mmCIF file of C-alpha atoms and ligand atoms in Angstrom:
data_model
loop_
_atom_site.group_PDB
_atom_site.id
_atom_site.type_symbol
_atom_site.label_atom_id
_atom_site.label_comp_id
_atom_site.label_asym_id
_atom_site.label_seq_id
_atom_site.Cartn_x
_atom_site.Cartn_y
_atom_site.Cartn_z
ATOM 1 C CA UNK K 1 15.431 78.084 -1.284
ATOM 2 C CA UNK K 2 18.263 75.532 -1.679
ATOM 3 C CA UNK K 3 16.809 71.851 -2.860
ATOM 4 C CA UNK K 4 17.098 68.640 -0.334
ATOM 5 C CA UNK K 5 19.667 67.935 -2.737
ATOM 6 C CA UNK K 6 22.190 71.213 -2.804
ATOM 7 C CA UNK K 7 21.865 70.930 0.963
ATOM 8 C CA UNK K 8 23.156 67.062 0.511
ATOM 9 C CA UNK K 9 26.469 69.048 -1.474
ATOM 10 C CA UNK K 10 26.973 71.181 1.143
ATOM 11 C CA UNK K 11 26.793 68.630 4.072
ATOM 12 C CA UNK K 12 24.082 70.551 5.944
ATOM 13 C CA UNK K 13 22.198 66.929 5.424
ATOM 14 C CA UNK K 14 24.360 63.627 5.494
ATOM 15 C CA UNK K 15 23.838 60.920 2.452
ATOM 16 C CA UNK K 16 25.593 57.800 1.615
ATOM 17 C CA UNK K 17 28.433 58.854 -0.837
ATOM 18 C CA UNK K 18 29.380 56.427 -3.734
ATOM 19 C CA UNK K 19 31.365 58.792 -6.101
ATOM 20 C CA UNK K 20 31.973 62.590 -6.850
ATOM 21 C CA UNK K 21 33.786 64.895 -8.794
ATOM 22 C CA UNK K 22 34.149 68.555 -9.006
ATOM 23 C CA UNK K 23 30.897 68.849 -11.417
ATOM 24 C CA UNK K 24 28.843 65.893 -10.169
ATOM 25 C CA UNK K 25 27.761 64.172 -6.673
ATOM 26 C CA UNK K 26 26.335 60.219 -6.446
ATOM 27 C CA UNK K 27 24.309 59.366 -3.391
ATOM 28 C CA UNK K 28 22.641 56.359 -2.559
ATOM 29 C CA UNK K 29 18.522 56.723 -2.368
ATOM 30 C CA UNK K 30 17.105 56.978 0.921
ATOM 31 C CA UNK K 31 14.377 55.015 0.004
ATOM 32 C CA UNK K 32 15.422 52.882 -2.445
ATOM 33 C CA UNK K 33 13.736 50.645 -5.099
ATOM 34 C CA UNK K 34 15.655 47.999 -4.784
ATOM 35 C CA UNK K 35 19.531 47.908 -2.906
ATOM 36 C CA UNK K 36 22.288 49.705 -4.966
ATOM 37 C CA UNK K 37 19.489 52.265 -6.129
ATOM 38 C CA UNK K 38 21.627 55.583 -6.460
ATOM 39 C CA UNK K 39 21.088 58.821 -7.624
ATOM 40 C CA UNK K 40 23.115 61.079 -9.405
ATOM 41 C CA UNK K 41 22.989 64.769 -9.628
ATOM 42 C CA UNK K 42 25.004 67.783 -10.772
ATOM 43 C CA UNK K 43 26.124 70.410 -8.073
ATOM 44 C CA UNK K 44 24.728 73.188 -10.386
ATOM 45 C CA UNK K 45 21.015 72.936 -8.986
ATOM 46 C CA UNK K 46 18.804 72.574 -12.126
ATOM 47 C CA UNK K 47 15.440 71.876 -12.127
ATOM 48 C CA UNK K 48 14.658 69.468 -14.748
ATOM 49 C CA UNK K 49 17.593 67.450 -16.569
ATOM 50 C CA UNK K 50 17.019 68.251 -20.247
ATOM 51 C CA UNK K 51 17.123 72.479 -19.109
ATOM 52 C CA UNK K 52 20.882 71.576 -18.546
ATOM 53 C CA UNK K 53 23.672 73.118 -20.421
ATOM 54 C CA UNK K 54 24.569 70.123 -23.379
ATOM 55 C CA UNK K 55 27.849 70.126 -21.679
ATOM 56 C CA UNK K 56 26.515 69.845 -18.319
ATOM 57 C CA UNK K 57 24.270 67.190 -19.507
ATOM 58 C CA UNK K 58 26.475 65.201 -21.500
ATOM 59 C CA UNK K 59 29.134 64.979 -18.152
ATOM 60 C CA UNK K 60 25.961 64.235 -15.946
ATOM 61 C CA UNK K 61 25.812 61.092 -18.433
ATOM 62 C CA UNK K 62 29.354 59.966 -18.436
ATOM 63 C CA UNK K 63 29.442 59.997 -14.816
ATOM 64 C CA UNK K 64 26.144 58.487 -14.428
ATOM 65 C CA UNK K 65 27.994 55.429 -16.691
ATOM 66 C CA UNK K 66 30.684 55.152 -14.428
ATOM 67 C CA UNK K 67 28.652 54.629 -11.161
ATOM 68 C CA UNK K 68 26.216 52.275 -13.410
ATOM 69 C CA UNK K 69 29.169 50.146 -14.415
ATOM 70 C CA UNK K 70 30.546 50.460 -10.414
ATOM 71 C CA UNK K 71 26.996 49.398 -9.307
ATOM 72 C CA UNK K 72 26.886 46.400 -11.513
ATOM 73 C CA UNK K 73 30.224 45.086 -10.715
ATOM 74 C CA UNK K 74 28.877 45.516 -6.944
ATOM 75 C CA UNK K 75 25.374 44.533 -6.888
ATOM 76 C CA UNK K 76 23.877 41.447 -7.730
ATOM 77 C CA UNK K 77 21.099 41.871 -10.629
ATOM 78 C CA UNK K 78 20.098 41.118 -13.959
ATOM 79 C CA UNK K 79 21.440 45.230 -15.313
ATOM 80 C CA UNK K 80 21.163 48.316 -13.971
ATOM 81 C CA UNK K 81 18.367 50.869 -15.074
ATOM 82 C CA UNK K 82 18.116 54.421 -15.786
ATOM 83 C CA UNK K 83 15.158 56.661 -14.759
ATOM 84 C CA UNK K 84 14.709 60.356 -14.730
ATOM 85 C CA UNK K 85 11.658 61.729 -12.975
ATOM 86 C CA UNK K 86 11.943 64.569 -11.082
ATOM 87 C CA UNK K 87 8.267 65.008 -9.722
ATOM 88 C CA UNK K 88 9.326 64.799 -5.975
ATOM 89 C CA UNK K 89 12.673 66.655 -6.123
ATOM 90 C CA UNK K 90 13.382 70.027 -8.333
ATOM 91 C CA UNK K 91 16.873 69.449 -8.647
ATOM 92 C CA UNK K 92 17.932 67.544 -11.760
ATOM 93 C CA UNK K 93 18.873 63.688 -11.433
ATOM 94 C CA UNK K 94 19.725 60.383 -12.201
ATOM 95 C CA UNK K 95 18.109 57.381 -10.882
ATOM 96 C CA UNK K 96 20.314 54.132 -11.504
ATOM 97 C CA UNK K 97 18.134 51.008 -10.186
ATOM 98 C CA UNK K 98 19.901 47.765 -10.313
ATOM 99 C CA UNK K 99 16.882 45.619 -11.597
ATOM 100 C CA UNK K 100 15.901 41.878 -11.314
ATOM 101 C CA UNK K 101 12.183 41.986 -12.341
ATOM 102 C CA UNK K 102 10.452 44.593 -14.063
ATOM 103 C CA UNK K 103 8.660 45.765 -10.556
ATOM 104 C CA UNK K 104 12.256 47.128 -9.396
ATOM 105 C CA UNK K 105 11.604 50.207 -12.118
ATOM 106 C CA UNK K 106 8.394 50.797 -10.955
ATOM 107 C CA UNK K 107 8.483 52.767 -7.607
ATOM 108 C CA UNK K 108 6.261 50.482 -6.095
ATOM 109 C CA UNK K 109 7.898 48.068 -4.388
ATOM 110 C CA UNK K 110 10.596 49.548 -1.982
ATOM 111 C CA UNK K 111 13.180 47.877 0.290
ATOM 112 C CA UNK K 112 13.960 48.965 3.896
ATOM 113 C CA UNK K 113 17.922 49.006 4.609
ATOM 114 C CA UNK K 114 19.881 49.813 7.857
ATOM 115 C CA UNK K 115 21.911 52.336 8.314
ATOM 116 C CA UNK K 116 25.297 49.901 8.268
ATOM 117 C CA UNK K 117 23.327 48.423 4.671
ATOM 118 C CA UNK K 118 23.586 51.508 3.615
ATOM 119 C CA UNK K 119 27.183 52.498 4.208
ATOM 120 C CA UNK K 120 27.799 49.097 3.161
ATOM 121 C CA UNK K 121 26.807 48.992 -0.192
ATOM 122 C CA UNK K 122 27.764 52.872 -0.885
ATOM 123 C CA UNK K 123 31.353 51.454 0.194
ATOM 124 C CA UNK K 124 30.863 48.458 -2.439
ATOM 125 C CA UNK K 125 29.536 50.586 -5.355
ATOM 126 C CA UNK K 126 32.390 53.046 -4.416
ATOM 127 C CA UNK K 127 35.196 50.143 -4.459
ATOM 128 C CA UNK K 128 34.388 49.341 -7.897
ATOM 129 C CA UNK K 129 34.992 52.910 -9.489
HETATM 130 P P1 LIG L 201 11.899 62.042 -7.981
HETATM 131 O O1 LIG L 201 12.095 63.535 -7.777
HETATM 132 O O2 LIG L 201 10.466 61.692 -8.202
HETATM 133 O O3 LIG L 201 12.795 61.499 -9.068
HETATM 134 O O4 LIG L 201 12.313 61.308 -6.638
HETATM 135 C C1 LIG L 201 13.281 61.832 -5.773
HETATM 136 C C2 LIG L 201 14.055 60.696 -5.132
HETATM 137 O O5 LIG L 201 14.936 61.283 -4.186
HETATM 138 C C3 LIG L 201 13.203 59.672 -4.380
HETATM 139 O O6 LIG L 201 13.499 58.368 -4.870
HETATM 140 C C4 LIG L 201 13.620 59.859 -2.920
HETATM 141 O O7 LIG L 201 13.639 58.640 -2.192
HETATM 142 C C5 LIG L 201 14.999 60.452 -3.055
HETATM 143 N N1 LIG L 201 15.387 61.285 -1.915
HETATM 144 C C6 LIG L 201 14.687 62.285 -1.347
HETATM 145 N N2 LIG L 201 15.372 62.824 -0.313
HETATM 146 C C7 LIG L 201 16.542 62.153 -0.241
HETATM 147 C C8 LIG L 201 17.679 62.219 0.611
HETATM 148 N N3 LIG L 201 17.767 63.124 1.605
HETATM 149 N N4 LIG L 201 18.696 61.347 0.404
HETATM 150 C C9 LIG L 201 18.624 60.443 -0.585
HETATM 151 N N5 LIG L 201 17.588 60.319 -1.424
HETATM 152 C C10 LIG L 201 16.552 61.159 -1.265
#
């Protein structure tokens, strides 16, 4: 069965686009550690990020740079961090956090955004790219 994620590729289910290319697809989280939090996947629907091809991998990396530099230019915070987890979605990925305190890395605390947030700050991130 197709992941939550290859559906989000295909458009069966809508996300909140910041940046893609042919290889590679940035979304914003839909329940987000802090505002800004994105994800970024590959379209080839992997499991777990280090059973990527190197290439694969490595491009997964350099785009994952370019939306970190985007979301730092658009979001307000100390840096942005990088987290790989993978226990609630089987389809490789990128979480890029911008961070002010150390609970913003965590997955604890979690901040509720509208729907216009949302498109809002995907359009931000996406303006800096
Ligand atoms: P994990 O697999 O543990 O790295 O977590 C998966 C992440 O995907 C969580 O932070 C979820 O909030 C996020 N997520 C799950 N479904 C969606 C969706 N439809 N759109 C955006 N983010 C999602």
């Amino acid at each position: 069965m197709a992941s939550i994620f290859t559906k989000i590729i295909s458009g069966e289910i809508p996300c909140y686009k910041v940046a893609e290319t042919e290889d590679y697809l940035a979304f914003l989280d839909i329940n987000p550690n802090a505002k800004g939090h994105t994800l970024c996947i590959p379209k080839k629907e992997i499991d777990k990020l280090f059973d990527l091809d190197e290439s694969s991998y490595h491009g997964l990396m350099e785009f994952s740079r370019k939306v970190a530099v985007a979301i730092e230019k658009a979001v307000p915070c100390k840096r942005v961090g990088m987290t790989v987890i993978g226990l609630e979605v089987p389809h490789a990925h990128v979480h890029l956090i911008p961070l002010n305190t150390m609970e913003d890395a965590q997955f604890i605390n979690k901040t509720t955004l509208d729907k216009d947030e949302f498109q809002s700050i995907a359009a931000t991130i996406a303006s800096q790219l």
